[in-house]
JSON list of C-alpha atoms and ligand atoms in Angstrom, two decimals:
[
{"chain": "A", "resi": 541, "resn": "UNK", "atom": "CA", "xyz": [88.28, 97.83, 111.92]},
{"chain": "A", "resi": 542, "resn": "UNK", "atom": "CA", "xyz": [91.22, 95.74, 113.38]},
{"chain": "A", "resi": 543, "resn": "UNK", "atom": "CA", "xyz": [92.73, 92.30, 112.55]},
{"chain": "A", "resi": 544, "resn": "UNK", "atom": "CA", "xyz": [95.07, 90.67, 114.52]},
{"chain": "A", "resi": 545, "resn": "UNK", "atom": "CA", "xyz": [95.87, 87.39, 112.74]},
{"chain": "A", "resi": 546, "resn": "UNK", "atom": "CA", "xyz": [97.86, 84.82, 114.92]},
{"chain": "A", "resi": 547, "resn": "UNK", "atom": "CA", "xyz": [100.18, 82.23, 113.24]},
{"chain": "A", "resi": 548, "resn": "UNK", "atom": "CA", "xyz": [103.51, 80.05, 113.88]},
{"chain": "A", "resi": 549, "resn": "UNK", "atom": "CA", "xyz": [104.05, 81.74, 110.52]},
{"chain": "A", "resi": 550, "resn": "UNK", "atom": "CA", "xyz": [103.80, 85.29, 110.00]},
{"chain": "A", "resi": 551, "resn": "UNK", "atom": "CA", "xyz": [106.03, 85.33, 106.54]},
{"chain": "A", "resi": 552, "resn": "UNK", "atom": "CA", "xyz": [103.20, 83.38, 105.10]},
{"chain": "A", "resi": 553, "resn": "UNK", "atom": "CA", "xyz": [100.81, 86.29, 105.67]},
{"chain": "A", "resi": 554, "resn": "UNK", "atom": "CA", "xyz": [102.60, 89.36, 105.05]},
{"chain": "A", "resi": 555, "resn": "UNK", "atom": "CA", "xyz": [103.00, 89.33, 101.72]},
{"chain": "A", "resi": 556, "resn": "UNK", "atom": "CA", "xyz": [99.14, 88.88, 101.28]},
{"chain": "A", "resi": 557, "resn": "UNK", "atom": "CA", "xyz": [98.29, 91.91, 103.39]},
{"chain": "A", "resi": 558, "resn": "UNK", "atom": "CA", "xyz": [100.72, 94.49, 101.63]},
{"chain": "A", "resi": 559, "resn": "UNK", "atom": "CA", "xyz": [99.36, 93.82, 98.04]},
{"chain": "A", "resi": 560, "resn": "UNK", "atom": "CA", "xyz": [96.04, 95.10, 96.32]},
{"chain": "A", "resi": 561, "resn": "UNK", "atom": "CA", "xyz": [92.90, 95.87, 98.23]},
{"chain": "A", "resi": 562, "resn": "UNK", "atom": "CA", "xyz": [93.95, 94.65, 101.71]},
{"chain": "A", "resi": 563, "resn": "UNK", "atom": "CA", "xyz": [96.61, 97.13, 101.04]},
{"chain": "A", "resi": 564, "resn": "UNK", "atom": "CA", "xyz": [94.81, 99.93, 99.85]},
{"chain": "A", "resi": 565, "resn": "UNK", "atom": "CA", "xyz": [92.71, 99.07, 102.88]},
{"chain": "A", "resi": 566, "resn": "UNK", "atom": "CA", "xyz": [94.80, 99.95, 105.34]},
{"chain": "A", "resi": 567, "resn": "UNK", "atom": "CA", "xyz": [96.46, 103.15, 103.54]},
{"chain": "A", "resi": 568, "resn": "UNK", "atom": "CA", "xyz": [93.12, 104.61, 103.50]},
{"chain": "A", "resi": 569, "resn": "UNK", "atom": "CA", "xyz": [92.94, 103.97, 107.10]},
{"chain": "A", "resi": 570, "resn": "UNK", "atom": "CA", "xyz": [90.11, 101.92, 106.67]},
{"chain": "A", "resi": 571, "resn": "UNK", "atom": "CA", "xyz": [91.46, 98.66, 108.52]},
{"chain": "A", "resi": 572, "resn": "UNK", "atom": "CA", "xyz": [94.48, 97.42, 110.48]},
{"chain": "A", "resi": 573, "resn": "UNK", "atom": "CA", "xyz": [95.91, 94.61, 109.80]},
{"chain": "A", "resi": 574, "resn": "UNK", "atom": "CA", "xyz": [98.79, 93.02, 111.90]},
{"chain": "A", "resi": 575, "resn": "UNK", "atom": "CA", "xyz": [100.21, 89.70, 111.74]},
{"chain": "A", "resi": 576, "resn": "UNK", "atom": "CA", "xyz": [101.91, 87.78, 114.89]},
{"chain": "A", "resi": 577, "resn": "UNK", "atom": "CA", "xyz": [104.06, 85.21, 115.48]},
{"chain": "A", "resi": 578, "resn": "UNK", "atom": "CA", "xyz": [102.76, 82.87, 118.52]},
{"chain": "A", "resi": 579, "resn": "UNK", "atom": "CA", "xyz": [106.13, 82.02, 119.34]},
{"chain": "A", "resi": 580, "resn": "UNK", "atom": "CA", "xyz": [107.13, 85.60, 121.03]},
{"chain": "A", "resi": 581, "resn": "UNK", "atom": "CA", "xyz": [104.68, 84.45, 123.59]},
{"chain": "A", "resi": 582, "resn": "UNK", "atom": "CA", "xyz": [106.36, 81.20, 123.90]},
{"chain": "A", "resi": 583, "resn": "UNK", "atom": "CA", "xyz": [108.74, 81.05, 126.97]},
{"chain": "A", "resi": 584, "resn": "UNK", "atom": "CA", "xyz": [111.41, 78.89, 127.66]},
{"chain": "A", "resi": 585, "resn": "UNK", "atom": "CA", "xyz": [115.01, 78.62, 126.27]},
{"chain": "A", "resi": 586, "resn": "UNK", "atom": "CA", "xyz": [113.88, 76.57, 123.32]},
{"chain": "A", "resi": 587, "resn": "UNK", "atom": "CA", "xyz": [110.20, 79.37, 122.97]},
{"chain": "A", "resi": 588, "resn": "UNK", "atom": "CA", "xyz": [108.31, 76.15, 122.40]},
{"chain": "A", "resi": 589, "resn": "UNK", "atom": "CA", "xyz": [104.95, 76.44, 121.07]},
{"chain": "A", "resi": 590, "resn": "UNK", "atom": "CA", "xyz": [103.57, 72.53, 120.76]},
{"chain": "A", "resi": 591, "resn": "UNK", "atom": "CA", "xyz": [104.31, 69.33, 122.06]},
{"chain": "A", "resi": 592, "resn": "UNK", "atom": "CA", "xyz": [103.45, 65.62, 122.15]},
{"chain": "A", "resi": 593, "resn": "UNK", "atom": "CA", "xyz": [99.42, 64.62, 123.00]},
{"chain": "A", "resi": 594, "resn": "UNK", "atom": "CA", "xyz": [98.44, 63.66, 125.75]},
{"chain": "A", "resi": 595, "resn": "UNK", "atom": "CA", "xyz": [96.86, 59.91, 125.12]},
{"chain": "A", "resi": 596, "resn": "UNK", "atom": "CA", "xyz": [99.48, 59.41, 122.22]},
{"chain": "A", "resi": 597, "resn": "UNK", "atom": "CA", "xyz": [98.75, 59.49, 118.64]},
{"chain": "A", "resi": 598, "resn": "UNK", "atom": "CA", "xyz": [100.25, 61.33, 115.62]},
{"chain": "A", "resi": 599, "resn": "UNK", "atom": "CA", "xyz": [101.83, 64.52, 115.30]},
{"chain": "A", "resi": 600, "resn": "UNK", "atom": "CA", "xyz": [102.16, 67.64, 117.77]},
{"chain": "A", "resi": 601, "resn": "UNK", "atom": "CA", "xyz": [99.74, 69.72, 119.47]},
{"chain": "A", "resi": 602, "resn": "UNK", "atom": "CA", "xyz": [100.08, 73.40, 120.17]},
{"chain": "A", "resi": 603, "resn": "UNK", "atom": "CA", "xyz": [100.78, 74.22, 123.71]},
{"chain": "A", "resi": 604, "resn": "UNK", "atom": "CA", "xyz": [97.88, 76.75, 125.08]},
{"chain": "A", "resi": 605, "resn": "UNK", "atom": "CA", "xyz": [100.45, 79.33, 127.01]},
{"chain": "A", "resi": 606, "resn": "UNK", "atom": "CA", "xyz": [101.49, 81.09, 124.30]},
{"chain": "A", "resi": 607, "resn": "UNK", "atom": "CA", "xyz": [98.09, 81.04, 122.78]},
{"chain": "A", "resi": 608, "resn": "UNK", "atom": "CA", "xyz": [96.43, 82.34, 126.08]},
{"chain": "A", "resi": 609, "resn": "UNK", "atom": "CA", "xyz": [99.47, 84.92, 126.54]},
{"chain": "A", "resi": 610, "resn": "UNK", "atom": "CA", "xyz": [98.99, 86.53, 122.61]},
{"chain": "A", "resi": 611, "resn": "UNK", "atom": "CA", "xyz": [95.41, 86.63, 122.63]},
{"chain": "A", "resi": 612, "resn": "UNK", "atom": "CA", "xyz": [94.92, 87.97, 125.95]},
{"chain": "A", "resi": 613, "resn": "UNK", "atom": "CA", "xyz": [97.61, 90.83, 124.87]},
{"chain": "A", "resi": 614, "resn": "UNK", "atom": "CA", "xyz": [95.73, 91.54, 122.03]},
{"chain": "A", "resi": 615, "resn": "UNK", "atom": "CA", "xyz": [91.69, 91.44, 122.94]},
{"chain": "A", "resi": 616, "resn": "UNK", "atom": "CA", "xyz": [89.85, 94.41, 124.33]},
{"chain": "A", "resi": 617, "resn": "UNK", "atom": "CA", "xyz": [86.24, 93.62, 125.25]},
{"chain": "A", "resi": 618, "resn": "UNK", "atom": "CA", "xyz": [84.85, 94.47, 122.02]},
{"chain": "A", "resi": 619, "resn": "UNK", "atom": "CA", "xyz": [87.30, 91.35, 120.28]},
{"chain": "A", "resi": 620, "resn": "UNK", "atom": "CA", "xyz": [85.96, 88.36, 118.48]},
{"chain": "A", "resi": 621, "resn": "UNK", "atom": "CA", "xyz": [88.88, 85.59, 118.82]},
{"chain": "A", "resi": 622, "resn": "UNK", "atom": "CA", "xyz": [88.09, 83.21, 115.80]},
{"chain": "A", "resi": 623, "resn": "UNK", "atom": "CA", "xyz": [89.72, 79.82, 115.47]},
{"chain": "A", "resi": 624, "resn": "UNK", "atom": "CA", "xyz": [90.60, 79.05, 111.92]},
{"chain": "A", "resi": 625, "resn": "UNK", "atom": "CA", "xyz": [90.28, 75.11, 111.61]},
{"chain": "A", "resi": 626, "resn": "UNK", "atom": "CA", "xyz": [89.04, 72.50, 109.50]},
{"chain": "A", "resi": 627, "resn": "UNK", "atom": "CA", "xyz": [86.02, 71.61, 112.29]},
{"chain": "A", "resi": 628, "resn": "UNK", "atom": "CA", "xyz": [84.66, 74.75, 112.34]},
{"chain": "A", "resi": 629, "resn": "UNK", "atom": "CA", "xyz": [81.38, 76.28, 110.91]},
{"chain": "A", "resi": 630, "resn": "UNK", "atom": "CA", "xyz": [81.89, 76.87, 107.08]},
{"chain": "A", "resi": 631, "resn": "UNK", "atom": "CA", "xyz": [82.56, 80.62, 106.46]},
{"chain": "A", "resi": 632, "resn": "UNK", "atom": "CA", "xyz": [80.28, 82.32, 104.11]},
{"chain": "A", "resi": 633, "resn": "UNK", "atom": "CA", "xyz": [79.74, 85.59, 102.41]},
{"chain": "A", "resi": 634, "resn": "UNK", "atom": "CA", "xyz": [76.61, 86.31, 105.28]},
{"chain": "A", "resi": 635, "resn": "UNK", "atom": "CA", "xyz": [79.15, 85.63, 108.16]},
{"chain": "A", "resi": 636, "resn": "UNK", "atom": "CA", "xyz": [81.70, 87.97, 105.83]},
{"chain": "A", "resi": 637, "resn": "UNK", "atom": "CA", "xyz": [79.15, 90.50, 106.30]},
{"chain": "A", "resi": 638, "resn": "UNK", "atom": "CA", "xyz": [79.06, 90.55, 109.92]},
{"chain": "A", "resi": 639, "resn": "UNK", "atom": "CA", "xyz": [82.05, 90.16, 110.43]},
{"chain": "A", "resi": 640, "resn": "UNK", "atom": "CA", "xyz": [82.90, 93.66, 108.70]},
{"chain": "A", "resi": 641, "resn": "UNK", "atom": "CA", "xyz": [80.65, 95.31, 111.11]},
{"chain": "A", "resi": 642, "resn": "UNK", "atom": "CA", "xyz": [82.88, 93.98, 114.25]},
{"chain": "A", "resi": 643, "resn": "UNK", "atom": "CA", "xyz": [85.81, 96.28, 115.42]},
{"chain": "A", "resi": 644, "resn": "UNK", "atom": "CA", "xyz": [88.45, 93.65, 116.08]},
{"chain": "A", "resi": 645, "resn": "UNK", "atom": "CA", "xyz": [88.58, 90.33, 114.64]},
{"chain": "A", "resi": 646, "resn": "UNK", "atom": "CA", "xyz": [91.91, 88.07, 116.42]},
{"chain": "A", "resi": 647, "resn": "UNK", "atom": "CA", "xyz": [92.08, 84.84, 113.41]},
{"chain": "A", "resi": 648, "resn": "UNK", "atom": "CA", "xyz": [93.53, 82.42, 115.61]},
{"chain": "A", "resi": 649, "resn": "UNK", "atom": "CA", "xyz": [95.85, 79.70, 113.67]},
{"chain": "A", "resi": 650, "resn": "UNK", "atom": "CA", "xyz": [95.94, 76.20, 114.04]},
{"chain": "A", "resi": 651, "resn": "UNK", "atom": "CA", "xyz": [98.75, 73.71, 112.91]},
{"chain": "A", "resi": 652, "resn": "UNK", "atom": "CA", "xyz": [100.10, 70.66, 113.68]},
{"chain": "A", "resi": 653, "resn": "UNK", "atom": "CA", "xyz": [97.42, 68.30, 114.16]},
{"chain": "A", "resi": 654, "resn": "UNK", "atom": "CA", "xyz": [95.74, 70.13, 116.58]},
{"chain": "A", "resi": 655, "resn": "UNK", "atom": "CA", "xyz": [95.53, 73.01, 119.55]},
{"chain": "A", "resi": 656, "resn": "UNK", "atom": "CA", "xyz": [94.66, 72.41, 123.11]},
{"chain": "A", "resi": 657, "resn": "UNK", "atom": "CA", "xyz": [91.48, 72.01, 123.54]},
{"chain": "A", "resi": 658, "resn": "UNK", "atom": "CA", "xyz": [91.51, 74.61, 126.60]},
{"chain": "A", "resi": 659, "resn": "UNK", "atom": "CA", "xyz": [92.04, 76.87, 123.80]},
{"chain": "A", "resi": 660, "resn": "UNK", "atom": "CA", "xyz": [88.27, 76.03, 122.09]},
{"chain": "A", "resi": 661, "resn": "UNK", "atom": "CA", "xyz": [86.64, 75.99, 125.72]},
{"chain": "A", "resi": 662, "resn": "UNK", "atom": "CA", "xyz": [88.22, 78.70, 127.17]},
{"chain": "A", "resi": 663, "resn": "UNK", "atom": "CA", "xyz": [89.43, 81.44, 125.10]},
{"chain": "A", "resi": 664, "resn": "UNK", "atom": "CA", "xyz": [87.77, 81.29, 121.65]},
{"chain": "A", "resi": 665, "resn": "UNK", "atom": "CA", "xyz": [84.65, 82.61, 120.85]},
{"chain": "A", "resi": 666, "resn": "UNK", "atom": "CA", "xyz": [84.05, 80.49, 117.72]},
{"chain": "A", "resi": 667, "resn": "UNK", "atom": "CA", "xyz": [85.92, 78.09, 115.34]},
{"chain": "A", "resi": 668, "resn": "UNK", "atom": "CA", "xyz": [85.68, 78.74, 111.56]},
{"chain": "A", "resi": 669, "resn": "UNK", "atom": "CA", "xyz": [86.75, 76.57, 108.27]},
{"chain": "A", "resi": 670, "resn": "UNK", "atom": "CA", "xyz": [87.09, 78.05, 104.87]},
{"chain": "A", "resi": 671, "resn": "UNK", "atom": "CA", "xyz": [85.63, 74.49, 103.49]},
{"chain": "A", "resi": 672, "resn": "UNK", "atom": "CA", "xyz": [85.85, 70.91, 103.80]},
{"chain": "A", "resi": 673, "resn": "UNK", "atom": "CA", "xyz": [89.68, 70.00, 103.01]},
{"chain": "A", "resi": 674, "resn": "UNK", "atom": "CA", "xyz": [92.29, 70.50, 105.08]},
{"chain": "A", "resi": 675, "resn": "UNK", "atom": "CA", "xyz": [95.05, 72.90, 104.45]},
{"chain": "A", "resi": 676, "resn": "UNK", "atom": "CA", "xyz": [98.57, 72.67, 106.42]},
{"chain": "A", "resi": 677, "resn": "UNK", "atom": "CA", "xyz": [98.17, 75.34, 108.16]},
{"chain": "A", "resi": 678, "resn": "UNK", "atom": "CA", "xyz": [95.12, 77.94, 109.28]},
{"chain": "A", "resi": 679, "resn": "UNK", "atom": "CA", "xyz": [97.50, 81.14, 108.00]},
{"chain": "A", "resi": 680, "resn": "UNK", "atom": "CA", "xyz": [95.81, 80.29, 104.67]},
{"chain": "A", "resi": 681, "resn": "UNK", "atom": "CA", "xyz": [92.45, 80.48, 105.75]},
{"chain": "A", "resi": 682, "resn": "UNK", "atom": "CA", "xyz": [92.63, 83.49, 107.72]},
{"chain": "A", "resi": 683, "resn": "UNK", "atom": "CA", "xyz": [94.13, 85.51, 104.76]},
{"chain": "A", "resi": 684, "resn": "UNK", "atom": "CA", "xyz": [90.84, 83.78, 102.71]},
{"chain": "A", "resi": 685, "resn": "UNK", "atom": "CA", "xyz": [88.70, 85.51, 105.75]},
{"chain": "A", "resi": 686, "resn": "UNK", "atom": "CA", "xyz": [90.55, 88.80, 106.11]},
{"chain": "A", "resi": 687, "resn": "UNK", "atom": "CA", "xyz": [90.51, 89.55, 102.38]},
{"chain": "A", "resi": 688, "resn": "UNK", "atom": "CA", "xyz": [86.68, 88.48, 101.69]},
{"chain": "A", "resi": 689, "resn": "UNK", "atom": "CA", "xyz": [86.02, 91.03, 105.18]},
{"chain": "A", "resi": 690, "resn": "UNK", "atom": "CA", "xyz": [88.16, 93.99, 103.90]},
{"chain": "A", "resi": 691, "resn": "UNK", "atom": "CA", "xyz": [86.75, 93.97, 100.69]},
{"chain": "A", "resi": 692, "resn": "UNK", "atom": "CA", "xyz": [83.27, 94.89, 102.29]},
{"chain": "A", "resi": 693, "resn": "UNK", "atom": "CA", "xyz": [84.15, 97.75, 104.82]},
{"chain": "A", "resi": 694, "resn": "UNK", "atom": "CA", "xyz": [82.94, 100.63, 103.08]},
{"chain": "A", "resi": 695, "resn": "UNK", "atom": "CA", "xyz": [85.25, 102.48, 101.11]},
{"chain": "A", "resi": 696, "resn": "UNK", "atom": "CA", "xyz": [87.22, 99.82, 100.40]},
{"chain": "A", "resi": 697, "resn": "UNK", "atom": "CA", "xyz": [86.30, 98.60, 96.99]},
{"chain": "A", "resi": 698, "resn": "UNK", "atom": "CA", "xyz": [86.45, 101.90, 94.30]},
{"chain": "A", "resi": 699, "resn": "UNK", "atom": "CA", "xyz": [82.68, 101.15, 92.93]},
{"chain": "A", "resi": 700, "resn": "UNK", "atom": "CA", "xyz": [80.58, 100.56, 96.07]},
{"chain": "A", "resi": 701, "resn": "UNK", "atom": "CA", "xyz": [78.09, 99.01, 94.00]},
{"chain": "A", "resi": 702, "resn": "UNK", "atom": "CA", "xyz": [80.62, 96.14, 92.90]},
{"chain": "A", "resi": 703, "resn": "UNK", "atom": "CA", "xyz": [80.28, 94.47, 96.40]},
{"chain": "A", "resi": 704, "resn": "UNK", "atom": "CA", "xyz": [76.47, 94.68, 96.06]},
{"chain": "A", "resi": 705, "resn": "UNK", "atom": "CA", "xyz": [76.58, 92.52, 93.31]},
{"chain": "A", "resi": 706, "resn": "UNK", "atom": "CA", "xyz": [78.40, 90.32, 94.14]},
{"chain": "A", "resi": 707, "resn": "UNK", "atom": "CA", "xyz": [78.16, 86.44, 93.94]},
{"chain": "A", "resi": 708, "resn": "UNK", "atom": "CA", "xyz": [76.27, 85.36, 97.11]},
{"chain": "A", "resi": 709, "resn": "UNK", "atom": "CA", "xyz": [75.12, 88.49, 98.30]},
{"chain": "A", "resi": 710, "resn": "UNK", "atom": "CA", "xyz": [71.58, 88.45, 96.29]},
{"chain": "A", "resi": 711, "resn": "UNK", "atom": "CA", "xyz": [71.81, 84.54, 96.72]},
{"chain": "A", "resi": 712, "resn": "UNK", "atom": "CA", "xyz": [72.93, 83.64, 93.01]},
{"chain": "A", "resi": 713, "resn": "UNK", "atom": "CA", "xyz": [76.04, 83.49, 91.51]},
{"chain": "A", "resi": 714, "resn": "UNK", "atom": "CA", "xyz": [76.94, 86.14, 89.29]},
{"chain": "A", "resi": 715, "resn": "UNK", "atom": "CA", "xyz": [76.56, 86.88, 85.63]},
{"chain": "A", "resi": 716, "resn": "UNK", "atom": "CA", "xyz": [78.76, 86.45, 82.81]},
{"chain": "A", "resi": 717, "resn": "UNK", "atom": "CA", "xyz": [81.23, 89.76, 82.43]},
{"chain": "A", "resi": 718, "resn": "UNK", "atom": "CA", "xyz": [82.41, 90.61, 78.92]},
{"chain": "A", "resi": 719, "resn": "UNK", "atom": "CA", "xyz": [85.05, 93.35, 77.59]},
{"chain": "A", "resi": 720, "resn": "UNK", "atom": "CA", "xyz": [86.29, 94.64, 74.18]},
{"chain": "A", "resi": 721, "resn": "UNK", "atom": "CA", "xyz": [87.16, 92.78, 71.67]},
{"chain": "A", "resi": 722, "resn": "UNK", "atom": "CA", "xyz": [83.73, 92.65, 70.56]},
{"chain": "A", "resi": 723, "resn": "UNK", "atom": "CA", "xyz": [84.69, 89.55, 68.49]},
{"chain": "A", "resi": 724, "resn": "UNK", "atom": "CA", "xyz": [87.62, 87.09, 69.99]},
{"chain": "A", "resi": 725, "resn": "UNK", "atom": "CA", "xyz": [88.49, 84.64, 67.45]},
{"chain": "A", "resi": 726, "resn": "UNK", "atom": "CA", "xyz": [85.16, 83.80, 66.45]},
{"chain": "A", "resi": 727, "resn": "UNK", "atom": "CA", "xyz": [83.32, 84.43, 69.80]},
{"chain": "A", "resi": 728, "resn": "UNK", "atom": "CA", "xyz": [81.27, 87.53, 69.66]},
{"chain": "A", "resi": 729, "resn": "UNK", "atom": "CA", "xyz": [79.54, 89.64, 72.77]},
{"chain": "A", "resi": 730, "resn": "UNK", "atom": "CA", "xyz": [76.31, 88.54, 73.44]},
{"chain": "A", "resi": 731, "resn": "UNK", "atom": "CA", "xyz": [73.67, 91.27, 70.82]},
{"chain": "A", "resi": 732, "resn": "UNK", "atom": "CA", "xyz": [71.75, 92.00, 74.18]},
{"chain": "A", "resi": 733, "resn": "UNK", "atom": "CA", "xyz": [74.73, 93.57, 75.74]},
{"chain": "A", "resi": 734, "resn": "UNK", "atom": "CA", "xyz": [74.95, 95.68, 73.02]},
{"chain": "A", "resi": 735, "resn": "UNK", "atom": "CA", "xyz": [71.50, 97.13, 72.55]},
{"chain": "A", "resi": 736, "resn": "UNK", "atom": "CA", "xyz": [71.34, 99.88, 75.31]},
{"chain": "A", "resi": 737, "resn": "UNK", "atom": "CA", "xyz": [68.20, 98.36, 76.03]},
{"chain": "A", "resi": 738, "resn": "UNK", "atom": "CA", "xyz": [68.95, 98.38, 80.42]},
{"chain": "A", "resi": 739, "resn": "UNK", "atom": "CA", "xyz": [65.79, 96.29, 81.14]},
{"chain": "A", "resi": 740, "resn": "UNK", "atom": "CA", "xyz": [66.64, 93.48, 78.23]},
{"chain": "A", "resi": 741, "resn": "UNK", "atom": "CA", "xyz": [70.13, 93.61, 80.07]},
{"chain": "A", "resi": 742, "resn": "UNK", "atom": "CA", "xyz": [68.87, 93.17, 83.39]},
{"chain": "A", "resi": 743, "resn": "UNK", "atom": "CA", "xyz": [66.80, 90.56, 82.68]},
{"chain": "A", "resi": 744, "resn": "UNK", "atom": "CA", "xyz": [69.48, 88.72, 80.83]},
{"chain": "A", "resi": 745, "resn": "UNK", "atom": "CA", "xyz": [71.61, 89.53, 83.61]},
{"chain": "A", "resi": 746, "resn": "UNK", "atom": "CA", "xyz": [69.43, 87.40, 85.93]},
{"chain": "A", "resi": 747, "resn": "UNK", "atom": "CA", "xyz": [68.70, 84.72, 83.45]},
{"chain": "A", "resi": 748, "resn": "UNK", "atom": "CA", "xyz": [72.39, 84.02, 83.14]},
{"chain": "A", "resi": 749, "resn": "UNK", "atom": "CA", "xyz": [72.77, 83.98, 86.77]},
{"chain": "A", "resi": 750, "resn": "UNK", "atom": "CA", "xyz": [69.74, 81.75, 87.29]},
{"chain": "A", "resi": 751, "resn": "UNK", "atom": "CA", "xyz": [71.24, 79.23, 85.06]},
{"chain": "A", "resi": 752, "resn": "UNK", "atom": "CA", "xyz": [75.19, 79.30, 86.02]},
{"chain": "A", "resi": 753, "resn": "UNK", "atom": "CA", "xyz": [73.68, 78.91, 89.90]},
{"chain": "A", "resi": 754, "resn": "UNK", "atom": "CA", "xyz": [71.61, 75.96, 88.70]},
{"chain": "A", "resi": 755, "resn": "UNK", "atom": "CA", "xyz": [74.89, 74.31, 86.64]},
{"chain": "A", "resi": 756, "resn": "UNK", "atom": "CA", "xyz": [77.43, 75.19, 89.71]},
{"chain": "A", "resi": 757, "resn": "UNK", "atom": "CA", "xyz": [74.93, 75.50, 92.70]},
{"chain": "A", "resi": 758, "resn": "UNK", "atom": "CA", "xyz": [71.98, 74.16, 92.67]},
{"chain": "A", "resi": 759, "resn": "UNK", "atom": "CA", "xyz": [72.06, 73.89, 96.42]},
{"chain": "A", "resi": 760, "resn": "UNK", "atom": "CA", "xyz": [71.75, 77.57, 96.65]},
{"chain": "A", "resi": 761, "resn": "UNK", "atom": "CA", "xyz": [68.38, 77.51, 94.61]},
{"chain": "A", "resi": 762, "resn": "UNK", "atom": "CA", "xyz": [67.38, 75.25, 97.38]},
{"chain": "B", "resi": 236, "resn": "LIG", "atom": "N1", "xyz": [93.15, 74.86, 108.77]},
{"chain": "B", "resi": 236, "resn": "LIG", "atom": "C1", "xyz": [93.37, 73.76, 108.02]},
{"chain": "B", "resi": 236, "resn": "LIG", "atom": "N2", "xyz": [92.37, 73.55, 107.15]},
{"chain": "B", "resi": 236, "resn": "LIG", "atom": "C2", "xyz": [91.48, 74.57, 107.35]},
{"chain": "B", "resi": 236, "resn": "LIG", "atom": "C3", "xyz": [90.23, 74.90, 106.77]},
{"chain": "B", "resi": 236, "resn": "LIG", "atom": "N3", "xyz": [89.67, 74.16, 105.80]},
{"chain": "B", "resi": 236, "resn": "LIG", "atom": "N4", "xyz": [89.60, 76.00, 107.23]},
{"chain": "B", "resi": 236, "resn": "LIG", "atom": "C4", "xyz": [90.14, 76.74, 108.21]},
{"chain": "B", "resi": 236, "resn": "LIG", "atom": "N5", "xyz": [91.30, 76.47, 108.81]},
{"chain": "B", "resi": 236, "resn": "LIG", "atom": "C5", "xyz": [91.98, 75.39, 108.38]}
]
């Protein structure tokens, strides 16, 4: 698959996608990943991409030319042009999911304290937050959307089974992961992890995730 993530700041984003699994991603061929900077679709001497709003009020809003010009460079008809922004829908590991099926995802950026709102009616398909604070800037949240998509395309991640079990995906959070030492100062492994026994493991497995969900999330036990 392809992502074409859109920002006023590409720097922000670049290191992110040449590191670890986003990187092993794309040598494998498994995903593209390209980073733009709005402003080379800005025109004008001074390639300004936001101004004043319209109605006055605070801070700037970004100008919908450029936005219009890099998007509509960049979409085929098989595109999904997200809008990364506080007032979105919240992104979750189901919407990660789909998501990994699409071909092309464009993560469009916001900043400032806002984007035209041409851009929402007219050009993007839907608008997306990663959760309910507000970050500077949506570079942050489309790295948070690219990595948790990458990570499920298959081949991706070295043990397919890892993304399987997963927090989320089987709608609990996961179980507690242990490693040698056996004993750490004086905290041992749990016997049961020990024993060989797989069902006694499974089924401590689950109880473990039954009661970390209830602790962290009980809203997911509904
Ligand atoms: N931009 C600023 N805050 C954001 C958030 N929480 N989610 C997505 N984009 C954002």
């Amino acid at each position: 698959m392809r992502i074409d993530i859109l920002t006023l700041f590409p720097k922000l984003c670049e290191g992110a996608l040449a590191e670890s699994m986003m990187k092993r991603a794309q040598e494998k061929g498994l995903a593209t990943l390209r980073v733009h900077n709005i402003r080379d679709w800005a025109t004008g001497k001074h390639l300004v991409a936001d101004d004043t709003p319209y109605g006055g009020g605070q801070g700037m809003v970004m100008k919908c030319e450029p936005i219009f010009a890099a998007v509509e460079s960049l979409r085929t008809p098989e595109s999904r042009v997200v809008l990364m922004t506080p007032a979105g829908r919240p992104f979750r590991q189901e919407i990660a999911a789909g998501y990994s099926q699409a071909p092309h995802l464009i993560l469009l950026c916001g900043h400032y304290e806002g984007i035209d709102q041409r851009v929402i009616d007219h050009l993007v398909d839907e608008e997306l937050s990663i959760g309910d604070y507000v970050l500077t800037n949506g570079a942050i949240a489309a790295l948070v959307v690219t990595d948790a998509v990458v990570r499920l395309l298959p081949g991706v991640l070295g043990d397919e089974a890892s993304a399987a079990e997963d927090s989320f995906s089987q709608g609990l959070l996961e179980y507690p992961h242990y490693t040698r030492p056996l004993t750490f100062r004086e905290w041992t492994v749990p016997d049961v992890l020990l024993s060989g026994h797989h069902a006694a493991i499974a089924q401590w497995r689950r109880q473990k995730a039954l009661e970390k969900t209830q602790k962290n999330r009980p809203d997911l036990l509904g």
